[in-house]
Amino acid sequence: MFEKVLIANRGEIALRIHRACREMGIKTVAVHSTADADAMHVRLANESVCIGPPSATDSYLNIPAIISACEITGADAVHPGYGFLSENARFAEILEAHGITFIGPTAEHIRLMGDKIQAKSTVKELGIPVVPGSDGAIKTDDEAYKVAEETGFPVLVKAAAGGGGRGMKVAQTREELSGALANARSEAKAAFGDDSLYMEKYLGQPRHIEIQVVADSHGNVVHLGERDCSLQRRHQKVLEECPSPALNDAQRAEIGGIVSKAIKGLGYLGVGTVEFLYENGEFFFIEMNTRLQVEHPITEMVTGIDLVREQIRIAAGLEMSFTQDEVAFSGHAIECRINAEDPRTFTPSPGTIKDFHTPGGLGVRVDSGVYSGYRIPPYYDSLIGKLIVHGRNRNECLMRLRRTLHEFVIDGVKTTIPLFQELVNEPDFINGDYHIHWLEDFLAETT
Ligand code: ADP
């Protein structure tokens, strides 16, 4: 097992990784920018190294500084968390060249899944259903018109290197297609330095359902069921739940089995998430994330499995600690992403948290790195914490969520808690009757 893990991230996820290491008796190294010197994970880690100024490019994305921090501290492995360098194949290769273990999949798989065109054709060959659309990259408007004729309008133009909902444009009609291609191309070029595009049928009212998988180097592959992440704004997840109100046990076992088989065929290593859109009883692959996800705690609450511990064990060459037959899904879990933002306009609200009091009690988990007196720096994303609740069934989970949202105190900055307080009383949400456009429709109607 590793002796010392360097955590190449910040915020709640850095603390989350520290906690798993601590329980396993592994020492931790925190790296931080000058803006994060007072962060909780920096205080709790065994050692810390400042890796640069506030700008993420100069700190959390600064590979030479992170490698130096590994060498100075003697860290034998790096956990990248999510975001930042977590899906950077080059980073994984450089670590390997320095004899340091990257806690994640191989560089080859990161690269393969990072190119969504390649990802889609690879999983299709492995038996996973995909969204109808172009067979590979779209180079000319004529090619795009041809694909649209086959799939029908509306269509979605997507960036091969896409992420965070960027480089994605809808064309409702033939007239809109050329403009959508041009806009997606320039957005993709600016955001990712790669303007390769592909096209998909734009699904009208699907749910976003993703399957969590875990694979070790001993040939074991297990799926941990699904997460429903259909409550989104601008293609970004806002609230997630597990299990999905739309699936039954047989459907879960079926799609889980298809995914496990494909992941085994791929020879994948570590944890990963295969994302689908789900409409009229059918699954359509959209992408695979080769890392730990923000919403992983709801799976942990329902299965009792510590995903970060499994990641570390697998990276150290051990077998995962459970078999598919031993995975038992118990009850229901919901996660709310609490951002320091205006709950209606979503304008970021950085500043100092004057008072911070987290809810507690049975089935309540708060993953957050902030505390009373903490100053939220304006340089990074606005996630300040995740409220995760678990109940024996969805109804109990909702009751608990309402209670905890009232108990949560965050003073000094605006947060998205009032939005969640509204959502938990909305009939559609209570009935589990929502799709990926539901939240935007709700916001438009009620603002
Ligand atoms: P990113 O990597 O940028 O997050 P994804 O491919 O994962 O992109 O898609 C993000 C979200 O965009 C999905 O959860 C869904 O809401 C929407 N989306 C993606 N593909 C389609 C599609 N073919 N039809 C309708 N919505 C889509």
CSV table of C-alpha atoms and ligand atoms in Angstrom, one decimal:
chain,number,residue,atom,x,y,z
A,1,MET,CA,0.0,0.0,0.0
A,2,PHE,CA,1.1,3.6,-0.6
A,3,GLU,CA,2.7,5.5,2.3
A,4,LYS,CA,2.0,9.0,1.2
A,5,VAL,CA,-0.6,10.2,-1.3
A,6,LEU,CA,-0.5,13.7,-2.8
A,7,ILE,CA,-3.9,15.2,-3.4
A,8,ALA,CA,-3.8,17.3,-6.6
A,9,ASN,CA,-7.0,19.2,-5.9
A,10,ARG,CA,-8.8,21.6,-3.6
A,11,GLY,CA,-12.1,22.2,-1.8
A,12,GLU,CA,-14.5,19.5,-0.7
A,13,ILE,CA,-13.0,16.7,-2.8
A,14,ALA,CA,-9.5,17.3,-1.5
A,15,LEU,CA,-10.9,16.8,2.0
A,16,ARG,CA,-12.9,13.8,0.9
A,17,ILE,CA,-9.7,12.1,-0.4
A,18,HIS,CA,-7.8,13.0,2.7
A,19,ARG,CA,-10.5,11.3,4.8
A,20,ALA,CA,-10.2,8.1,2.9
A,21,CYS,CA,-6.4,8.1,3.2
A,22,ARG,CA,-6.5,8.8,6.9
A,23,GLU,CA,-8.8,5.9,7.5
A,24,MET,CA,-6.4,3.7,5.6
A,25,GLY,CA,-3.4,4.9,7.6
A,26,ILE,CA,-1.9,6.7,4.5
A,27,LYS,CA,-0.2,10.1,5.0
A,28,THR,CA,-1.4,12.9,2.9
A,29,VAL,CA,0.2,15.9,1.1
A,30,ALA,CA,-2.0,18.9,0.3
A,31,VAL,CA,-0.9,21.1,-2.6
A,32,HIS,CA,-2.5,24.6,-2.8
A,33,SER,CA,-2.4,27.9,-4.5
A,34,THR,CA,-1.6,31.1,-2.5
A,35,ALA,CA,-5.4,31.7,-2.4
A,36,ASP,CA,-6.0,28.4,-0.6
A,37,ALA,CA,-3.4,28.6,2.2
A,38,ASP,CA,-6.2,28.6,4.8
A,39,ALA,CA,-8.2,25.7,3.3
A,40,MET,CA,-9.4,22.9,5.5
A,41,HIS,CA,-7.6,20.2,3.6
A,42,VAL,CA,-4.4,22.1,3.9
A,43,ARG,CA,-4.9,22.3,7.7
A,44,LEU,CA,-5.7,18.6,8.0
A,45,ALA,CA,-3.1,17.1,5.7
A,46,ASN,CA,0.2,15.7,7.1
A,47,GLU,CA,2.1,18.1,4.9
A,48,SER,CA,1.4,20.9,2.5
A,49,VAL,CA,3.2,22.5,-0.4
A,50,CYS,CA,2.3,25.8,-2.1
A,51,ILE,CA,2.4,25.2,-5.8
A,52,GLY,CA,1.7,28.7,-7.3
A,53,PRO,CA,-0.4,31.8,-7.5
A,54,PRO,CA,-4.3,31.8,-7.5
A,55,SER,CA,-4.8,31.2,-11.2
A,56,ALA,CA,-5.5,27.4,-11.7
A,57,THR,CA,-3.3,27.4,-14.8
A,58,ASP,CA,-0.3,28.3,-12.6
A,59,SER,CA,-1.2,26.1,-9.6
A,60,TYR,CA,-3.7,23.2,-9.8
A,61,LEU,CA,-2.9,22.7,-13.5
A,62,ASN,CA,0.8,23.3,-13.1
A,63,ILE,CA,2.3,19.8,-13.7
A,64,PRO,CA,6.0,20.7,-13.1
A,65,ALA,CA,5.0,22.3,-9.7
A,66,ILE,CA,3.0,19.2,-8.7
A,67,ILE,CA,5.8,16.8,-9.7
A,68,SER,CA,8.2,18.9,-7.7
A,69,ALA,CA,5.9,18.7,-4.7
A,70,CYS,CA,5.8,14.9,-5.0
A,71,GLU,CA,9.6,14.8,-5.1
A,72,ILE,CA,10.1,17.1,-2.2
A,73,THR,CA,7.6,15.2,0.0
A,74,GLY,CA,8.4,11.7,-1.2
A,75,ALA,CA,4.7,11.0,-2.2
A,76,ASP,CA,4.4,7.7,-3.9
A,77,ALA,CA,0.9,8.3,-5.5
A,78,VAL,CA,-1.3,11.2,-6.6
A,79,HIS,CA,-5.1,11.4,-6.4
A,80,PRO,CA,-6.3,13.9,-8.9
A,81,GLY,CA,-10.0,14.2,-7.6
A,82,TYR,CA,-12.3,15.6,-10.3
A,83,GLY,CA,-11.8,18.5,-12.7
A,84,PHE,CA,-8.2,20.0,-13.0
A,85,LEU,CA,-5.8,17.2,-14.0
A,86,SER,CA,-8.1,14.3,-13.4
A,87,GLU,CA,-8.7,13.5,-17.1
A,88,ASN,CA,-5.3,14.6,-18.4
A,89,ALA,CA,-3.6,11.6,-19.9
A,90,ARG,CA,-0.3,13.4,-20.2
A,91,PHE,CA,-0.3,14.0,-16.4
A,92,ALA,CA,-0.8,10.3,-15.8
A,93,GLU,CA,2.1,9.5,-18.2
A,94,ILE,CA,4.5,12.0,-16.6
A,95,LEU,CA,3.7,10.7,-13.1
A,96,GLU,CA,4.4,7.1,-14.3
A,97,ALA,CA,7.7,8.2,-15.9
A,98,HIS,CA,8.7,9.6,-12.4
A,99,GLY,CA,7.7,6.3,-10.7
A,100,ILE,CA,4.7,7.8,-9.0
A,101,THR,CA,1.3,6.1,-9.2
A,102,PHE,CA,-1.6,8.0,-10.7
A,103,ILE,CA,-4.7,6.9,-8.8
A,104,GLY,CA,-7.0,6.5,-11.8
A,105,PRO,CA,-7.2,4.6,-15.1
A,106,THR,CA,-4.4,4.2,-17.6
A,107,ALA,CA,-3.4,7.2,-19.8
A,108,GLU,CA,-4.6,5.2,-22.8
A,109,HIS,CA,-8.2,4.9,-21.5
A,110,ILE,CA,-8.3,8.5,-20.3
A,111,ARG,CA,-7.2,9.6,-23.8
A,112,LEU,CA,-9.7,7.3,-25.6
A,113,MET,CA,-12.7,8.4,-23.5
A,114,GLY,CA,-11.6,12.1,-23.7
A,115,ASP,CA,-12.2,12.0,-27.4
A,116,LYS,CA,-16.0,11.6,-27.5
A,117,ILE,CA,-16.1,10.5,-31.1
A,118,GLN,CA,-13.6,7.7,-30.4
A,119,ALA,CA,-15.4,6.9,-27.1
A,120,LYS,CA,-18.7,6.5,-28.8
A,121,SER,CA,-17.5,4.2,-31.6
A,122,THR,CA,-15.5,2.1,-29.1
A,123,VAL,CA,-18.4,1.5,-26.7
A,124,LYS,CA,-20.8,0.9,-29.6
A,125,GLU,CA,-18.5,-2.0,-30.7
A,126,LEU,CA,-18.6,-3.3,-27.1
A,127,GLY,CA,-22.4,-3.6,-27.2
A,128,ILE,CA,-23.5,-0.3,-25.6
A,129,PRO,CA,-26.4,1.5,-27.3
A,130,VAL,CA,-25.5,5.1,-28.4
A,131,VAL,CA,-27.5,8.1,-29.5
A,132,PRO,CA,-28.2,8.0,-33.2
A,133,GLY,CA,-26.0,10.5,-35.1
A,134,SER,CA,-22.9,11.0,-37.2
A,135,ASP,CA,-20.5,8.1,-37.6
A,136,GLY,CA,-17.4,10.0,-36.5
A,137,ALA,CA,-16.4,13.7,-37.1
A,138,ILE,CA,-18.5,16.1,-39.2
A,139,LYS,CA,-16.3,18.1,-41.5
A,140,THR,CA,-18.6,19.9,-43.8
A,141,ASP,CA,-22.1,21.4,-43.7
A,142,ASP,CA,-23.1,19.0,-46.4
A,143,GLU,CA,-22.2,16.0,-44.2
A,144,ALA,CA,-24.2,17.6,-41.4
A,145,TYR,CA,-27.3,18.0,-43.6
A,146,LYS,CA,-27.0,14.3,-44.6
A,147,VAL,CA,-26.9,13.1,-41.0
A,148,ALA,CA,-29.8,15.4,-40.0
A,149,GLU,CA,-31.9,14.0,-42.8
A,150,GLU,CA,-31.3,10.5,-41.4
A,151,THR,CA,-31.9,11.3,-37.7
A,152,GLY,CA,-34.5,14.1,-38.2
A,153,PHE,CA,-34.5,17.5,-36.5
A,154,PRO,CA,-33.7,18.8,-33.9
A,155,VAL,CA,-30.1,17.8,-33.8
A,156,LEU,CA,-27.3,18.5,-31.4
A,157,VAL,CA,-23.8,19.6,-32.5
A,158,LYS,CA,-21.2,18.5,-30.0
A,159,ALA,CA,-17.4,19.0,-29.5
A,160,ALA,CA,-15.3,15.8,-29.6
A,161,ALA,CA,-13.2,17.3,-26.8
A,162,GLY,CA,-16.3,18.6,-25.0
A,163,GLY,CA,-16.9,18.9,-21.3
A,164,GLY,CA,-18.9,21.0,-18.9
A,165,GLY,CA,-21.6,21.4,-21.5
A,166,ARG,CA,-19.4,23.6,-23.7
A,167,GLY,CA,-19.2,23.4,-27.5
A,168,MET,CA,-22.8,22.0,-27.6
A,169,LYS,CA,-25.4,23.7,-29.9
A,170,VAL,CA,-28.9,22.7,-30.8
A,171,ALA,CA,-30.3,23.1,-34.4
A,172,GLN,CA,-34.1,23.0,-34.5
A,173,THR,CA,-34.3,23.3,-38.2
A,174,ARG,CA,-32.2,22.9,-41.4
A,175,GLU,CA,-31.8,26.7,-41.5
A,176,GLU,CA,-30.2,26.7,-38.0
A,177,LEU,CA,-27.7,23.9,-38.7
A,178,SER,CA,-24.9,25.9,-40.4
A,179,GLY,CA,-24.9,28.5,-37.7
A,180,ALA,CA,-24.9,25.9,-34.9
A,181,LEU,CA,-21.9,24.2,-36.5
A,182,ALA,CA,-20.0,27.5,-36.8
A,183,ASN,CA,-20.8,28.5,-33.2
A,184,ALA,CA,-19.9,25.0,-31.8
A,185,ARG,CA,-16.7,25.0,-33.8
A,186,SER,CA,-15.5,28.4,-32.5
A,187,GLU,CA,-16.6,27.6,-28.9
A,188,ALA,CA,-14.8,24.2,-29.0
A,189,LYS,CA,-11.6,25.8,-30.4
A,190,ALA,CA,-11.5,28.5,-27.7
A,191,ALA,CA,-12.4,26.1,-24.8
A,192,PHE,CA,-10.4,23.0,-25.8
A,193,GLY,CA,-8.0,23.9,-28.6
A,194,ASP,CA,-9.7,21.2,-30.7
A,195,ASP,CA,-12.6,22.0,-33.0
A,196,SER,CA,-13.6,18.5,-34.1
A,197,LEU,CA,-17.4,18.2,-34.0
A,198,TYR,CA,-19.9,15.4,-34.2
A,199,MET,CA,-23.7,15.3,-34.3
A,200,GLU,CA,-26.5,13.5,-32.4
A,201,LYS,CA,-30.2,13.4,-32.5
A,202,TYR,CA,-31.4,15.9,-29.9
A,203,LEU,CA,-33.6,14.0,-27.5
A,204,GLY,CA,-36.7,15.9,-26.3
A,205,GLN,CA,-37.3,14.8,-22.8
A,206,PRO,CA,-34.7,12.3,-21.7
A,207,ARG,CA,-33.4,11.6,-18.2
A,208,HIS,CA,-29.7,11.6,-17.5
A,209,ILE,CA,-28.9,8.2,-16.0
A,210,GLU,CA,-25.3,7.1,-15.3
A,211,ILE,CA,-23.9,3.8,-14.3
A,212,GLN,CA,-21.0,3.6,-11.8
A,213,VAL,CA,-18.4,0.9,-12.5
A,214,VAL,CA,-15.4,-0.3,-10.6
A,215,ALA,CA,-12.7,-2.5,-12.2
A,216,ASP,CA,-9.5,-3.9,-10.7
A,217,SER,CA,-6.3,-5.3,-12.2
A,218,HIS,CA,-7.4,-8.9,-11.3
A,219,GLY,CA,-10.1,-9.0,-14.0
A,220,ASN,CA,-13.0,-8.1,-11.6
A,221,VAL,CA,-15.6,-5.6,-12.9
A,222,VAL,CA,-18.6,-4.6,-10.8
A,223,HIS,CA,-21.4,-2.1,-11.4
A,224,LEU,CA,-22.8,-0.1,-8.5
A,225,GLY,CA,-26.1,0.8,-10.0
A,226,GLU,CA,-27.2,4.1,-11.4
A,227,ARG,CA,-27.5,7.8,-10.5
A,228,ASP,CA,-30.2,10.0,-11.9
A,229,CYS,CA,-28.7,13.4,-12.7
A,230,SER,CA,-31.6,14.8,-14.7
A,231,LEU,CA,-31.9,18.0,-12.7
A,232,GLN,CA,-29.6,20.2,-14.7
A,233,ARG,CA,-29.0,23.8,-15.6
A,234,ARG,CA,-27.0,24.6,-18.8
A,235,HIS,CA,-26.1,20.9,-19.0
A,236,GLN,CA,-24.6,21.0,-15.5
A,237,LYS,CA,-25.9,18.8,-12.7
A,238,VAL,CA,-27.6,20.5,-9.8
A,239,LEU,CA,-29.1,17.6,-7.8
A,240,GLU,CA,-28.7,13.9,-8.1
A,241,GLU,CA,-30.5,10.9,-6.8
A,242,CYS,CA,-29.9,7.2,-6.4
A,243,PRO,CA,-31.7,5.0,-7.4
A,244,SER,CA,-33.4,6.7,-10.4
A,245,PRO,CA,-37.2,7.0,-9.9
A,246,ALA,CA,-37.5,5.8,-13.5
A,247,LEU,CA,-35.8,2.4,-13.2
A,248,ASN,CA,-36.8,-0.9,-11.6
A,249,ASP,CA,-34.5,-3.6,-10.3
A,250,ALA,CA,-34.6,-5.6,-13.5
A,251,GLN,CA,-33.8,-2.6,-15.7
A,252,ARG,CA,-30.9,-1.7,-13.4
A,253,ALA,CA,-29.5,-5.2,-13.5
A,254,GLU,CA,-29.8,-5.3,-17.3
A,255,ILE,CA,-28.1,-2.0,-18.1
A,256,GLY,CA,-25.5,-2.6,-15.3
A,257,GLY,CA,-24.7,-6.0,-16.9
A,258,ILE,CA,-24.3,-4.5,-20.4
A,259,VAL,CA,-22.0,-1.8,-19.0
A,260,SER,CA,-19.9,-4.3,-16.9
A,261,LYS,CA,-19.4,-6.5,-19.9
A,262,ALA,CA,-18.3,-3.6,-22.1
A,263,ILE,CA,-15.9,-2.3,-19.4
A,264,LYS,CA,-14.4,-5.8,-19.0
A,265,GLY,CA,-13.9,-5.9,-22.8
A,266,LEU,CA,-12.2,-2.6,-22.7
A,267,GLY,CA,-9.8,-3.8,-20.0
A,268,TYR,CA,-10.5,-0.7,-18.0
A,269,LEU,CA,-9.0,-0.1,-14.5
A,270,GLY,CA,-10.3,1.9,-11.6
A,271,VAL,CA,-13.6,3.7,-11.1
A,272,GLY,CA,-15.6,5.2,-14.0
A,273,THR,CA,-19.0,6.4,-15.0
A,274,VAL,CA,-20.8,5.5,-18.1
A,275,GLU,CA,-23.4,8.3,-18.9
A,276,PHE,CA,-26.6,7.7,-20.7
A,277,LEU,CA,-29.7,9.6,-21.8
A,278,TYR,CA,-32.8,7.5,-21.1
A,279,GLU,CA,-36.0,8.0,-23.0
A,280,ASN,CA,-39.1,5.8,-23.6
A,281,GLY,CA,-37.4,2.8,-21.9
A,282,GLU,CA,-34.2,3.1,-24.1
A,283,PHE,CA,-30.7,3.9,-23.0
A,284,PHE,CA,-28.4,6.0,-25.3
A,285,PHE,CA,-24.7,6.4,-24.3
A,286,ILE,CA,-23.4,10.0,-24.3
A,287,GLU,CA,-19.9,9.7,-22.6
A,288,MET,CA,-17.7,8.0,-20.1
A,289,ASN,CA,-16.0,9.8,-17.3
A,290,THR,CA,-12.7,8.2,-16.3
A,291,ARG,CA,-12.6,9.6,-12.8
A,292,LEU,CA,-14.4,10.0,-9.5
A,293,GLN,CA,-17.5,12.2,-9.9
A,294,VAL,CA,-18.9,15.0,-7.8
A,295,GLU,CA,-22.0,13.0,-7.2
A,296,HIS,CA,-20.3,9.8,-6.1
A,297,PRO,CA,-21.5,10.0,-2.4
A,298,ILE,CA,-25.1,9.0,-3.3
A,299,THR,CA,-23.8,5.7,-4.6
A,300,GLU,CA,-21.7,5.3,-1.4
A,301,MET,CA,-24.8,6.0,0.8
A,302,VAL,CA,-26.9,3.4,-1.0
A,303,THR,CA,-24.2,0.7,-1.3
A,304,GLY,CA,-22.0,1.4,1.8
A,305,ILE,CA,-18.9,1.2,-0.3
A,306,ASP,CA,-16.2,3.9,0.0
A,307,LEU,CA,-15.3,4.6,-3.7
A,308,VAL,CA,-12.1,6.5,-2.9
A,309,ARG,CA,-10.8,3.7,-0.8
A,310,GLU,CA,-11.5,1.3,-3.6
A,311,GLN,CA,-9.7,3.6,-6.1
A,312,ILE,CA,-6.6,3.6,-3.8
A,313,ARG,CA,-6.7,-0.1,-3.3
A,314,ILE,CA,-7.0,-0.8,-7.0
A,315,ALA,CA,-4.2,1.6,-7.9
A,316,ALA,CA,-2.0,-0.2,-5.4
A,317,GLY,CA,-2.7,-3.5,-7.3
A,318,LEU,CA,-5.1,-5.0,-4.8
A,319,GLU,CA,-8.4,-6.7,-5.6
A,320,MET,CA,-11.6,-4.6,-5.0
A,321,SER,CA,-13.1,-5.5,-1.6
A,322,PHE,CA,-16.5,-6.8,-2.9
A,323,THR,CA,-18.1,-8.9,-5.6
A,324,GLN,CA,-21.1,-8.1,-7.7
A,325,ASP,CA,-23.2,-10.5,-5.6
A,326,GLU,CA,-22.1,-8.7,-2.4
A,327,VAL,CA,-23.3,-5.3,-3.6
A,328,ALA,CA,-26.6,-4.6,-1.9
A,329,PHE,CA,-28.6,-1.5,-2.8
A,330,SER,CA,-30.3,-0.1,0.3
A,331,GLY,CA,-32.7,2.8,0.5
A,332,HIS,CA,-32.5,6.1,-1.4
A,333,ALA,CA,-30.0,9.0,-1.4
A,334,ILE,CA,-30.1,12.5,-2.8
A,335,GLU,CA,-27.3,15.1,-3.2
A,336,CYS,CA,-27.7,18.8,-3.5
A,337,ARG,CA,-24.8,20.8,-4.9
A,338,ILE,CA,-24.6,23.9,-2.7
A,339,ASN,CA,-23.0,26.7,-4.6
A,340,ALA,CA,-22.1,30.2,-3.5
A,341,GLU,CA,-24.4,31.7,-6.1
A,342,ASP,CA,-27.6,33.7,-6.3
A,343,PRO,CA,-30.3,31.0,-6.2
A,344,ARG,CA,-32.1,32.5,-9.2
A,345,THR,CA,-29.6,34.3,-11.4
A,346,PHE,CA,-26.7,31.9,-10.5
A,347,THR,CA,-24.3,34.8,-10.3
A,348,PRO,CA,-21.3,33.8,-8.2
A,349,SER,CA,-21.2,35.2,-4.7
A,350,PRO,CA,-17.7,34.9,-3.4
A,351,GLY,CA,-16.9,36.4,0.0
A,352,THR,CA,-16.5,35.5,3.7
A,353,ILE,CA,-18.7,33.0,5.3
A,354,LYS,CA,-19.7,34.5,8.6
A,355,ASP,CA,-21.6,31.6,10.0
A,356,PHE,CA,-21.6,28.0,8.9
A,357,HIS,CA,-23.6,25.3,10.7
A,358,THR,CA,-24.3,22.0,9.0
A,359,PRO,CA,-27.3,19.8,9.6
A,360,GLY,CA,-26.9,16.4,11.2
A,361,GLY,CA,-28.8,13.4,12.4
A,362,LEU,CA,-29.5,10.0,11.0
A,363,GLY,CA,-28.7,9.6,7.3
A,364,VAL,CA,-27.1,13.0,6.8
A,365,ARG,CA,-23.7,13.7,5.3
A,366,VAL,CA,-22.2,17.1,4.4
A,367,ASP,CA,-19.0,17.1,2.2
A,368,SER,CA,-17.6,20.6,2.4
A,369,GLY,CA,-14.3,22.2,3.1
A,370,VAL,CA,-15.6,25.5,4.3
A,371,TYR,CA,-16.0,26.8,7.9
A,372,SER,CA,-17.2,30.0,9.8
A,373,GLY,CA,-14.8,32.8,8.8
A,374,TYR,CA,-13.6,31.1,5.6
A,375,ARG,CA,-13.2,33.4,2.7
A,376,ILE,CA,-14.4,31.9,-0.6
A,377,PRO,CA,-11.8,32.8,-3.2
A,378,PRO,CA,-13.2,34.2,-6.5
A,379,TYR,CA,-10.8,32.1,-8.7
A,380,TYR,CA,-12.4,28.7,-8.8
A,381,ASP,CA,-15.8,27.1,-9.2
A,382,SER,CA,-18.6,28.1,-6.8
A,383,LEU,CA,-19.3,24.7,-5.1
A,384,ILE,CA,-19.0,25.2,-1.4
A,385,GLY,CA,-20.5,21.9,-0.2
A,386,LYS,CA,-22.7,18.9,-0.9
A,387,LEU,CA,-25.6,18.0,1.2
A,388,ILE,CA,-26.2,14.3,0.9
A,389,VAL,CA,-29.2,12.6,2.7
A,390,HIS,CA,-30.2,8.9,2.8
A,391,GLY,CA,-33.5,7.3,3.8
A,392,ARG,CA,-34.9,3.8,3.7
A,393,ASN,CA,-37.0,4.9,0.8
A,394,ARG,CA,-37.5,7.9,-1.5
A,395,ASN,CA,-40.2,9.4,0.7
A,396,GLU,CA,-38.2,9.2,3.9
A,397,CYS,CA,-35.2,10.7,1.9
A,398,LEU,CA,-37.3,13.7,0.8
A,399,MET,CA,-38.6,14.3,4.3
A,400,ARG,CA,-35.1,14.3,5.6
A,401,LEU,CA,-33.9,16.6,2.8
A,402,ARG,CA,-36.6,19.1,3.6
A,403,ARG,CA,-35.6,19.1,7.3
A,404,THR,CA,-31.9,19.4,6.6
A,405,LEU,CA,-32.3,22.2,4.1
A,406,HIS,CA,-34.0,24.2,6.9
A,407,GLU,CA,-31.3,23.4,9.4
A,408,PHE,CA,-28.3,24.4,7.1
A,409,VAL,CA,-27.0,27.8,8.0
A,410,ILE,CA,-24.6,29.6,5.7
A,411,ASP,CA,-24.4,33.3,6.3
A,412,GLY,CA,-22.4,36.0,4.6
A,413,VAL,CA,-22.7,34.8,1.0
A,414,LYS,CA,-25.7,33.9,-1.2
A,415,THR,CA,-26.2,30.2,-1.8
A,416,THR,CA,-28.4,27.9,-3.8
A,417,ILE,CA,-30.1,26.5,-0.7
A,418,PRO,CA,-33.3,28.5,-1.2
A,419,LEU,CA,-33.7,26.9,-4.7
A,420,PHE,CA,-33.5,23.4,-3.2
A,421,GLN,CA,-36.0,24.4,-0.6
A,422,GLU,CA,-38.4,25.3,-3.4
A,423,LEU,CA,-37.6,22.2,-5.4
A,424,VAL,CA,-38.4,19.7,-2.6
A,425,ASN,CA,-42.0,21.0,-2.5
A,426,GLU,CA,-42.6,20.9,-6.3
A,427,PRO,CA,-45.1,18.1,-7.2
A,428,ASP,CA,-43.1,17.0,-10.3
A,429,PHE,CA,-40.0,16.6,-8.2
A,430,ILE,CA,-41.8,14.9,-5.4
A,431,ASN,CA,-43.3,12.4,-7.9
A,432,GLY,CA,-39.9,11.9,-9.6
A,433,ASP,CA,-41.4,13.1,-12.8
A,434,TYR,CA,-38.7,15.2,-14.4
A,435,HIS,CA,-36.3,15.2,-17.3
A,436,ILE,CA,-33.1,17.1,-18.3
A,437,HIS,CA,-35.0,20.2,-19.4
A,438,TRP,CA,-37.4,20.3,-16.4
A,439,LEU,CA,-35.3,22.6,-14.2
A,440,GLU,CA,-34.8,25.2,-16.8
A,441,ASP,CA,-38.5,25.2,-17.6
A,442,PHE,CA,-39.2,25.6,-13.9
A,443,LEU,CA,-36.8,28.5,-13.6
A,444,ALA,CA,-38.2,30.2,-16.6
A,445,GLU,CA,-41.8,29.9,-15.3
A,446,THR,CA,-41.1,31.0,-11.8
A,447,THR,CA,-38.5,33.7,-12.2
B,1,ADP,P1,-20.3,17.3,-21.2
B,1,ADP,O1,-19.2,16.4,-21.2
B,1,ADP,O2,-20.1,18.7,-21.8
B,1,ADP,O3,-21.0,17.4,-19.9
B,1,ADP,P2,-22.3,15.4,-22.2
B,1,ADP,O4,-22.2,14.6,-23.5
B,1,ADP,O5,-22.0,14.6,-20.9
B,1,ADP,O6,-21.4,16.7,-22.3
B,1,ADP,O7,-23.8,16.0,-22.1
B,1,ADP,C1,-24.1,16.8,-21.0
B,1,ADP,C2,-25.6,17.0,-21.0
B,1,ADP,O8,-26.1,17.6,-22.2
B,1,ADP,C3,-26.4,15.8,-20.8
B,1,ADP,O9,-26.6,15.4,-19.5
B,1,ADP,C4,-27.8,16.2,-21.4
B,1,ADP,O10,-28.4,17.1,-20.5
B,1,ADP,C5,-27.3,17.1,-22.6
B,1,ADP,N1,-27.2,16.3,-23.8
B,1,ADP,C6,-26.1,15.6,-24.3
B,1,ADP,N2,-26.4,15.0,-25.5
B,1,ADP,C7,-27.7,15.1,-25.7
B,1,ADP,C8,-28.6,14.7,-26.8
B,1,ADP,N3,-28.2,13.9,-27.8
B,1,ADP,N4,-29.9,15.1,-26.7
B,1,ADP,C9,-30.3,16.0,-25.7
B,1,ADP,N5,-29.5,16.4,-24.7
B,1,ADP,C10,-28.2,16.0,-24.7
